[in-house]
Amino acid sequence: MPSPRDLLNAAKAAIVEVEPDEAVTRLNSSIFLDVREPEEYDQGAIPGAVHLPRGNLEFQIEGRVPTKDAPIVVYCAGGVRSAFAAQTMQALGYSDVSSLIGGFNRWKDEGRPWSTPATLSPEQRNRYQRHLLLPEVGEVGQQKLLDSKVLLLGAGGLGSPAALYLAAAGVGTIGIIDMDVVDASNLQRQVLHNMDRIGERKVDSAKKTLTAMNPDVNVSTYDVRLGADNILDIIDGYDVIVDGTDNFPTRYLVNDASLLKRIPVVHGSIFRFEGQVTVFDPYNGPCYRCLIPEPPPAELAPSCSEAGVLGVLPGIVGSIQALEALKMLLGLGDPLVGRLLAFDALEETFRTFKVRRDPECPACGPNAGEIVIAEYDELCMPHPR
């Protein structure tokens, strides 16, 4: 019957071990895999390391490190668990795996780079547990969400579901701009608000709902009219803008400002039983002016207050906007950049249309002039909410 020492010697004989002096030269070219327990990792780790406790390795490694020919340096505290981990990874088909001799303790004692990683509290691990189970998100992705900033243009029909799901997902800073007050007619679709808040400023009502849902979220409110005089200052520093506006002048204004600041915009719109969502990623895809070069006359573009909207429709469209924002923040999947998703509630159908950059676009085209932030009220009259 082999002893634990025999098993360790057999594992080391079957793998490649690497000295810290050599491993440090691989920091920028290899994946460093930390197989220690969470409490060990929380106290310090090699910068940029992927953390996956040894006990979860067999069932989670392929989700965390999908490329099996990538160069990988595995480490633990002293080099024992990493040796067994490297042997297991080889059995799973990983072809370039080595174990760090002496582990993190020797690495740290000899003065090589390390840092205390940003980690989740036990309460946060419990709250975001379903995210942590997703290899594509995990603790690193959740921490990224907590460090992210999303600006919502409007706390109405589209902004309500988007805000709720972004807050629930743990987006650390949510900005909300809206200068309206809660009205009873809003409550058919604007689920951020309730009867007790009729007459309150929408941004204040929204903040109460979101902070009660998730104390991790910081809600910044802007009870102002979005205009040429303030838009650049307001959007500055945000990672993604979720556009729930319902008038063309503001959409053109947002488009131009987002191009200047290079901030992606998740655009949504609704009308009666139909909704649309797309993502405008500055200079990586079309912008709003590529999609709609000129606004239609106001009489051909009635607002929801004039034409009506099924109450559940903004919930669907706003939730898709939240999904696209999360994908942009996490770098997941295939966002709706260069694609327009159209939803018909009566048919219960989704259709996707390709949208290409316009080479003659006056805003993002190669021959476009300097972008000037200006009011566009003269193009068409804005519609009330």
Coordinates of C-alpha atoms in Angstrom, one line a residue:
M1 CA 0.0 0.0 0.0
P2 CA 1.7 3.3 -1.1
S3 CA 2.1 6.0 1.5
P4 CA 1.2 9.6 0.9
R5 CA 4.9 10.3 0.4
D6 CA 5.0 7.6 -2.3
L7 CA 2.0 9.2 -4.0
L8 CA 3.7 12.6 -4.0
N9 CA 7.0 11.2 -5.3
A10 CA 5.1 9.5 -8.1
A11 CA 3.2 12.6 -9.0
K12 CA 6.4 14.7 -9.1
A13 CA 8.0 12.1 -11.3
A14 CA 5.2 12.4 -13.8
I15 CA 5.1 16.2 -14.1
V16 CA 7.4 19.1 -14.8
E17 CA 8.4 21.3 -11.8
V18 CA 9.6 24.8 -12.3
E19 CA 11.9 27.0 -10.0
P20 CA 10.5 30.4 -9.0
D21 CA 13.4 32.1 -10.9
E22 CA 12.1 30.6 -14.1
A23 CA 8.4 31.0 -13.3
V24 CA 8.8 34.7 -12.7
T25 CA 9.9 35.1 -16.3
R26 CA 6.6 33.5 -17.4
L27 CA 4.3 36.0 -15.6
N28 CA 3.2 37.6 -18.9
S29 CA 3.1 34.5 -21.0
S30 CA 1.6 31.8 -18.8
I31 CA -1.6 31.2 -16.8
F32 CA -0.8 31.0 -13.1
L33 CA -3.3 28.7 -11.4
D34 CA -3.7 29.0 -7.6
V35 CA -5.1 25.8 -6.1
R36 CA -5.1 26.9 -2.5
E37 CA -8.2 27.3 -0.3
P38 CA -10.1 30.6 -0.4
E39 CA -8.8 31.8 3.0
E40 CA -5.2 31.3 1.8
Y41 CA -5.8 33.1 -1.5
D42 CA -7.5 36.0 0.3
Q43 CA -4.3 36.7 2.2
G44 CA -2.1 37.1 -0.9
A45 CA -1.6 35.7 -4.4
I46 CA 0.5 36.0 -7.5
P47 CA -0.9 39.0 -9.5
G48 CA -3.3 37.8 -12.2
A49 CA -3.6 34.3 -11.0
V50 CA -6.7 32.2 -11.6
H51 CA -8.0 30.9 -8.3
L52 CA -9.5 27.4 -8.3
P53 CA -9.3 25.3 -5.0
R54 CA -7.8 21.9 -5.5
G55 CA -11.0 20.2 -4.4
N56 CA -12.9 21.7 -7.3
L57 CA -10.2 21.2 -9.9
E58 CA -11.5 18.1 -11.8
F59 CA -15.0 19.5 -12.4
Q60 CA -14.3 23.2 -12.9
I61 CA -10.9 23.5 -14.6
E62 CA -12.2 23.1 -18.2
G63 CA -14.6 26.0 -17.6
R64 CA -11.9 28.2 -16.1
V65 CA -9.1 27.3 -18.4
P66 CA -10.6 26.1 -21.7
T67 CA -7.5 26.1 -23.8
K68 CA -5.7 22.9 -23.1
D69 CA -2.4 23.7 -24.8
A70 CA -1.9 27.0 -22.9
P71 CA 1.2 27.2 -20.7
I72 CA 0.1 26.9 -17.1
V73 CA 2.1 27.2 -13.9
V74 CA 0.2 25.7 -10.9
Y75 CA 1.0 26.7 -7.4
C76 CA -0.2 26.0 -3.8
A77 CA 1.4 27.0 -0.5
G78 CA 4.4 24.7 -0.6
G79 CA 4.3 22.6 -3.8
V80 CA 2.4 19.5 -2.7
R81 CA -1.1 20.2 -3.8
S82 CA 0.1 21.8 -7.0
A83 CA 2.0 18.6 -7.9
F84 CA -1.1 16.5 -7.6
A85 CA -3.1 19.2 -9.4
A86 CA -0.6 19.2 -12.3
Q87 CA -0.8 15.4 -12.6
T88 CA -4.5 15.6 -12.7
M89 CA -4.5 18.3 -15.4
Q90 CA -2.2 16.2 -17.5
A91 CA -4.6 13.3 -17.2
L92 CA -7.4 15.7 -18.4
G93 CA -5.4 16.6 -21.5
Y94 CA -3.5 19.7 -20.5
S95 CA -0.2 19.5 -22.4
D96 CA 1.9 22.3 -20.9
V97 CA 1.5 22.2 -17.1
S98 CA 4.2 22.7 -14.5
S99 CA 4.2 22.9 -10.7
L100 CA 5.9 25.8 -8.8
I101 CA 8.6 24.4 -6.6
G102 CA 8.2 25.8 -3.0
G103 CA 4.8 27.3 -3.9
F104 CA 3.6 30.7 -2.9
N105 CA 5.4 30.7 0.4
R106 CA 8.8 30.5 -1.2
W107 CA 7.7 32.9 -4.0
K108 CA 6.7 35.5 -1.4
D109 CA 9.7 34.9 1.0
E110 CA 12.1 35.5 -1.9
G111 CA 10.6 38.9 -2.6
R112 CA 8.8 38.1 -5.9
P113 CA 5.7 40.1 -6.8
W114 CA 2.5 39.3 -5.0
S115 CA -0.6 41.2 -3.9
T116 CA -3.7 40.9 -1.8
P117 CA -6.5 40.2 -4.2
A118 CA -9.9 41.9 -4.1
T119 CA -12.1 39.3 -2.6
L120 CA -15.7 38.8 -1.8
S121 CA -17.0 38.8 1.7
P122 CA -18.9 35.7 3.0
E123 CA -22.1 37.6 2.6
Q124 CA -21.3 38.4 -1.0
R125 CA -20.3 34.9 -1.8
N126 CA -23.7 33.8 -0.6
R127 CA -25.5 36.5 -2.5
Y128 CA -23.8 35.9 -5.8
Q129 CA -23.4 32.2 -5.4
R130 CA -25.1 31.4 -8.7
H131 CA -22.8 33.8 -10.5
L132 CA -19.7 32.2 -8.9
L133 CA -20.8 28.8 -10.2
L134 CA -20.6 30.1 -13.7
P135 CA -17.0 29.6 -14.9
E136 CA -17.5 32.5 -17.3
V137 CA -18.2 34.8 -14.3
G138 CA -16.7 33.4 -11.2
E139 CA -15.2 35.5 -8.4
V140 CA -13.1 37.5 -10.8
G141 CA -16.1 38.4 -12.9
Q142 CA -18.2 39.2 -9.9
Q143 CA -15.5 41.5 -8.6
K144 CA -15.4 43.2 -11.9
L145 CA -19.2 43.8 -11.8
L146 CA -18.8 45.3 -8.3
D147 CA -16.1 47.6 -9.7
S148 CA -18.2 48.6 -12.7
K149 CA -20.3 51.7 -13.4
V150 CA -23.5 51.8 -15.5
L151 CA -25.5 54.9 -16.3
L152 CA -29.2 54.5 -16.9
L153 CA -30.9 57.2 -19.0
G154 CA -34.4 57.2 -17.5
A155 CA -36.0 55.5 -14.5
G156 CA -39.2 54.7 -16.5
G157 CA -40.4 51.6 -18.4
L158 CA -37.1 50.5 -19.7
G159 CA -34.9 51.8 -17.0
S160 CA -36.9 50.0 -14.3
P161 CA -36.2 46.4 -15.2
A162 CA -32.7 47.2 -16.3
A163 CA -31.9 48.9 -13.0
L164 CA -33.4 46.0 -11.0
Y165 CA -31.4 43.3 -12.7
L166 CA -28.2 45.3 -12.8
A167 CA -28.5 46.0 -9.1
A168 CA -29.3 42.4 -8.4
A169 CA -26.3 41.3 -10.4
G170 CA -24.0 43.4 -8.2
V171 CA -23.1 46.3 -10.6
G172 CA -21.3 48.5 -8.0
T173 CA -22.3 51.9 -9.2
I174 CA -25.6 52.6 -11.0
G175 CA -26.2 56.2 -12.1
I176 CA -29.8 57.2 -12.9
I177 CA -30.8 60.4 -14.7
D178 CA -34.4 61.4 -14.8
M179 CA -36.1 64.7 -14.0
D180 CA -39.7 63.4 -13.7
V181 CA -41.9 62.5 -10.8
V182 CA -43.7 59.3 -10.1
D183 CA -47.3 59.4 -11.5
A184 CA -50.0 56.8 -11.0
S185 CA -50.0 56.2 -14.8
N186 CA -46.4 55.1 -14.6
L187 CA -47.1 52.1 -12.4
Q188 CA -48.6 49.9 -15.2
R189 CA -45.0 49.3 -16.4
Q190 CA -42.4 51.2 -14.3
V191 CA -41.8 48.6 -11.6
L192 CA -39.1 50.6 -9.7
H193 CA -41.9 52.7 -8.2
N194 CA -45.1 52.1 -6.2
M195 CA -48.3 53.8 -4.9
D196 CA -46.6 55.2 -1.8
R197 CA -44.2 57.2 -3.9
I198 CA -46.6 59.0 -6.2
G199 CA -45.3 62.6 -6.4
E200 CA -41.7 61.7 -5.4
R201 CA -38.8 62.4 -7.7
K202 CA -38.2 59.3 -9.8
V203 CA -34.5 59.2 -9.1
D204 CA -35.2 59.2 -5.3
S205 CA -37.8 56.4 -5.7
A206 CA -35.4 54.4 -7.8
K207 CA -32.6 54.8 -5.3
K208 CA -34.8 53.6 -2.4
T209 CA -35.8 50.4 -4.4
L210 CA -32.3 49.5 -5.5
T211 CA -30.4 50.1 -2.3
A212 CA -33.1 48.1 -0.4
M213 CA -32.5 45.3 -2.9
N214 CA -28.7 45.2 -2.7
P215 CA -26.6 47.2 -0.2
D216 CA -23.5 46.6 -2.4
V217 CA -24.8 49.0 -4.9
N218 CA -24.0 52.7 -4.9
V219 CA -26.8 54.7 -6.7
S220 CA -25.9 58.1 -8.1
T221 CA -28.9 60.2 -9.0
Y222 CA -29.1 63.1 -11.5
D223 CA -32.4 64.9 -11.2
V224 CA -31.7 67.1 -14.2
R225 CA -32.5 67.5 -17.8
L226 CA -29.8 65.8 -20.0
G227 CA -28.5 68.4 -22.3
A228 CA -25.5 69.6 -24.3
D229 CA -24.3 71.6 -21.3
N230 CA -24.0 68.6 -18.9
I231 CA -23.9 65.4 -20.8
L232 CA -20.2 65.0 -21.1
D233 CA -19.7 65.6 -17.3
I234 CA -22.5 63.2 -16.4
I235 CA -21.4 60.3 -18.6
D236 CA -17.7 60.6 -17.8
G237 CA -16.3 57.6 -16.0
Y238 CA -19.2 55.2 -16.7
D239 CA -18.4 51.9 -18.4
V240 CA -21.7 51.4 -20.2
I241 CA -24.8 53.6 -20.8
V242 CA -28.2 52.0 -20.9
D243 CA -30.5 54.2 -23.0
G244 CA -34.1 54.2 -22.1
T245 CA -34.9 57.6 -23.6
D246 CA -38.0 58.1 -25.8
N247 CA -37.1 61.0 -28.1
F248 CA -34.8 61.6 -31.0
P249 CA -33.1 64.8 -29.9
T250 CA -31.8 63.0 -26.7
R251 CA -30.7 59.9 -28.7
Y252 CA -28.6 62.0 -31.1
L253 CA -27.1 63.9 -28.2
V254 CA -26.2 60.7 -26.4
N255 CA -24.8 59.1 -29.5
D256 CA -22.4 62.0 -30.1
A257 CA -21.3 62.2 -26.5
S258 CA -20.7 58.5 -26.3
L259 CA -18.6 58.6 -29.4
L260 CA -16.5 61.4 -27.9
K261 CA -16.1 59.5 -24.6
R262 CA -16.0 56.0 -26.3
I263 CA -18.6 54.6 -24.0
P264 CA -20.8 51.8 -25.3
V265 CA -24.6 52.5 -25.4
V266 CA -27.2 49.7 -25.0
H267 CA -30.1 51.2 -26.8
G268 CA -33.7 50.1 -26.3
S269 CA -37.0 51.3 -27.7
I270 CA -40.7 50.2 -27.4
F271 CA -43.9 51.0 -29.2
R272 CA -47.3 49.4 -28.5
F273 CA -46.5 45.6 -28.8
E274 CA -43.0 45.9 -30.3
G275 CA -39.5 46.4 -28.9
Q276 CA -35.9 46.8 -30.2
V277 CA -32.5 46.4 -28.7
T278 CA -29.0 47.0 -30.1
V279 CA -25.6 48.0 -28.8
F280 CA -23.6 50.9 -30.1
D281 CA -20.0 50.3 -29.4
P282 CA -18.1 53.4 -30.5
Y283 CA -16.0 52.8 -33.7
N284 CA -16.3 49.0 -33.3
G285 CA -19.8 48.9 -34.8
P286 CA -22.4 51.3 -36.1
C287 CA -23.6 54.3 -34.2
Y288 CA -27.2 55.6 -33.8
R289 CA -26.7 57.9 -36.8
C290 CA -25.7 54.9 -38.9
L291 CA -29.0 53.3 -38.0
I292 CA -31.2 56.4 -38.3
P293 CA -29.4 59.2 -40.2
E294 CA -32.3 61.6 -39.8
P295 CA -35.2 61.6 -37.4
P296 CA -38.7 61.1 -38.8
P297 CA -41.3 63.9 -38.4
A298 CA -42.8 63.9 -34.9
E299 CA -46.2 63.0 -36.3
L300 CA -44.8 59.8 -37.7
A301 CA -43.1 58.8 -34.4
P302 CA -45.7 59.0 -31.6
S303 CA -44.6 58.3 -28.1
C304 CA -46.0 55.6 -25.8
S305 CA -48.1 58.2 -24.1
E306 CA -49.8 58.8 -27.4
A307 CA -49.9 55.3 -28.9
G308 CA -49.8 53.1 -25.7
V309 CA -47.7 50.2 -24.7
L310 CA -48.4 46.8 -23.2
G311 CA -47.1 47.0 -19.6
V312 CA -45.0 43.8 -19.7
L313 CA -43.2 44.8 -23.0
P314 CA -40.7 47.2 -21.4
G315 CA -39.9 44.5 -18.8
I316 CA -38.8 42.2 -21.6
V317 CA -36.8 44.8 -23.5
G318 CA -35.3 46.4 -20.4
S319 CA -34.2 43.0 -19.2
I320 CA -32.5 42.3 -22.5
Q321 CA -30.7 45.7 -22.2
A322 CA -29.5 44.7 -18.7
L323 CA -28.2 41.4 -20.2
E324 CA -26.3 43.2 -22.9
A325 CA -24.8 45.6 -20.4
L326 CA -23.6 42.7 -18.3
K327 CA -22.1 41.0 -21.4
M328 CA -20.2 44.2 -22.2
L329 CA -18.9 44.6 -18.7
L330 CA -17.8 41.0 -18.5
G331 CA -16.6 40.5 -22.1
L332 CA -19.1 37.6 -22.5
G333 CA -20.7 36.1 -25.5
D334 CA -21.6 38.0 -28.6
P335 CA -23.2 41.4 -27.8
L336 CA -25.7 43.0 -30.1
V337 CA -23.0 45.1 -31.8
G338 CA -23.9 45.5 -35.4
R339 CA -27.2 43.7 -34.9
L340 CA -30.7 44.9 -34.1
L341 CA -32.9 42.6 -32.1
A342 CA -36.6 43.1 -32.8
F343 CA -39.3 41.6 -30.6
D344 CA -43.0 41.3 -31.5
A345 CA -45.1 40.5 -28.4
L346 CA -48.2 39.6 -30.4
E347 CA -46.4 37.0 -32.5
E348 CA -43.9 36.1 -29.7
T349 CA -41.1 36.3 -32.1
F350 CA -37.5 37.6 -32.1
R351 CA -35.8 38.7 -35.3
T352 CA -32.2 39.9 -35.7
F353 CA -31.2 42.3 -38.4
K354 CA -27.6 43.2 -39.3
V355 CA -26.7 46.9 -39.0
R356 CA -23.5 48.0 -40.7
R357 CA -21.4 51.1 -40.1
D358 CA -22.2 53.8 -42.7
P359 CA -18.9 54.9 -44.4
E360 CA -20.6 58.3 -44.9
C361 CA -21.8 58.6 -41.3
P362 CA -21.3 62.3 -40.2
A363 CA -20.5 61.1 -36.7
C364 CA -18.4 57.9 -36.8
G365 CA -17.5 57.6 -40.5
P366 CA -13.8 57.8 -41.6
N367 CA -14.4 61.2 -43.1
A368 CA -16.5 62.6 -40.2
G369 CA -15.7 66.0 -39.0
E370 CA -15.2 67.0 -35.4
I371 CA -18.1 66.1 -33.1
V372 CA -19.8 69.1 -31.7
I373 CA -22.1 68.5 -28.7
A374 CA -25.2 70.5 -29.4
E375 CA -28.9 70.5 -28.7
Y376 CA -31.1 68.8 -31.4
D377 CA -34.5 69.9 -30.3
E378 CA -35.0 71.7 -33.6
L379 CA -34.8 68.3 -35.4
C380 CA -38.0 67.0 -33.9
M381 CA -40.1 67.7 -30.8
P382 CA -39.3 65.5 -27.8
H383 CA -42.2 63.3 -26.6
P384 CA -43.3 63.3 -23.0
R385 CA -43.0 60.1 -21.0

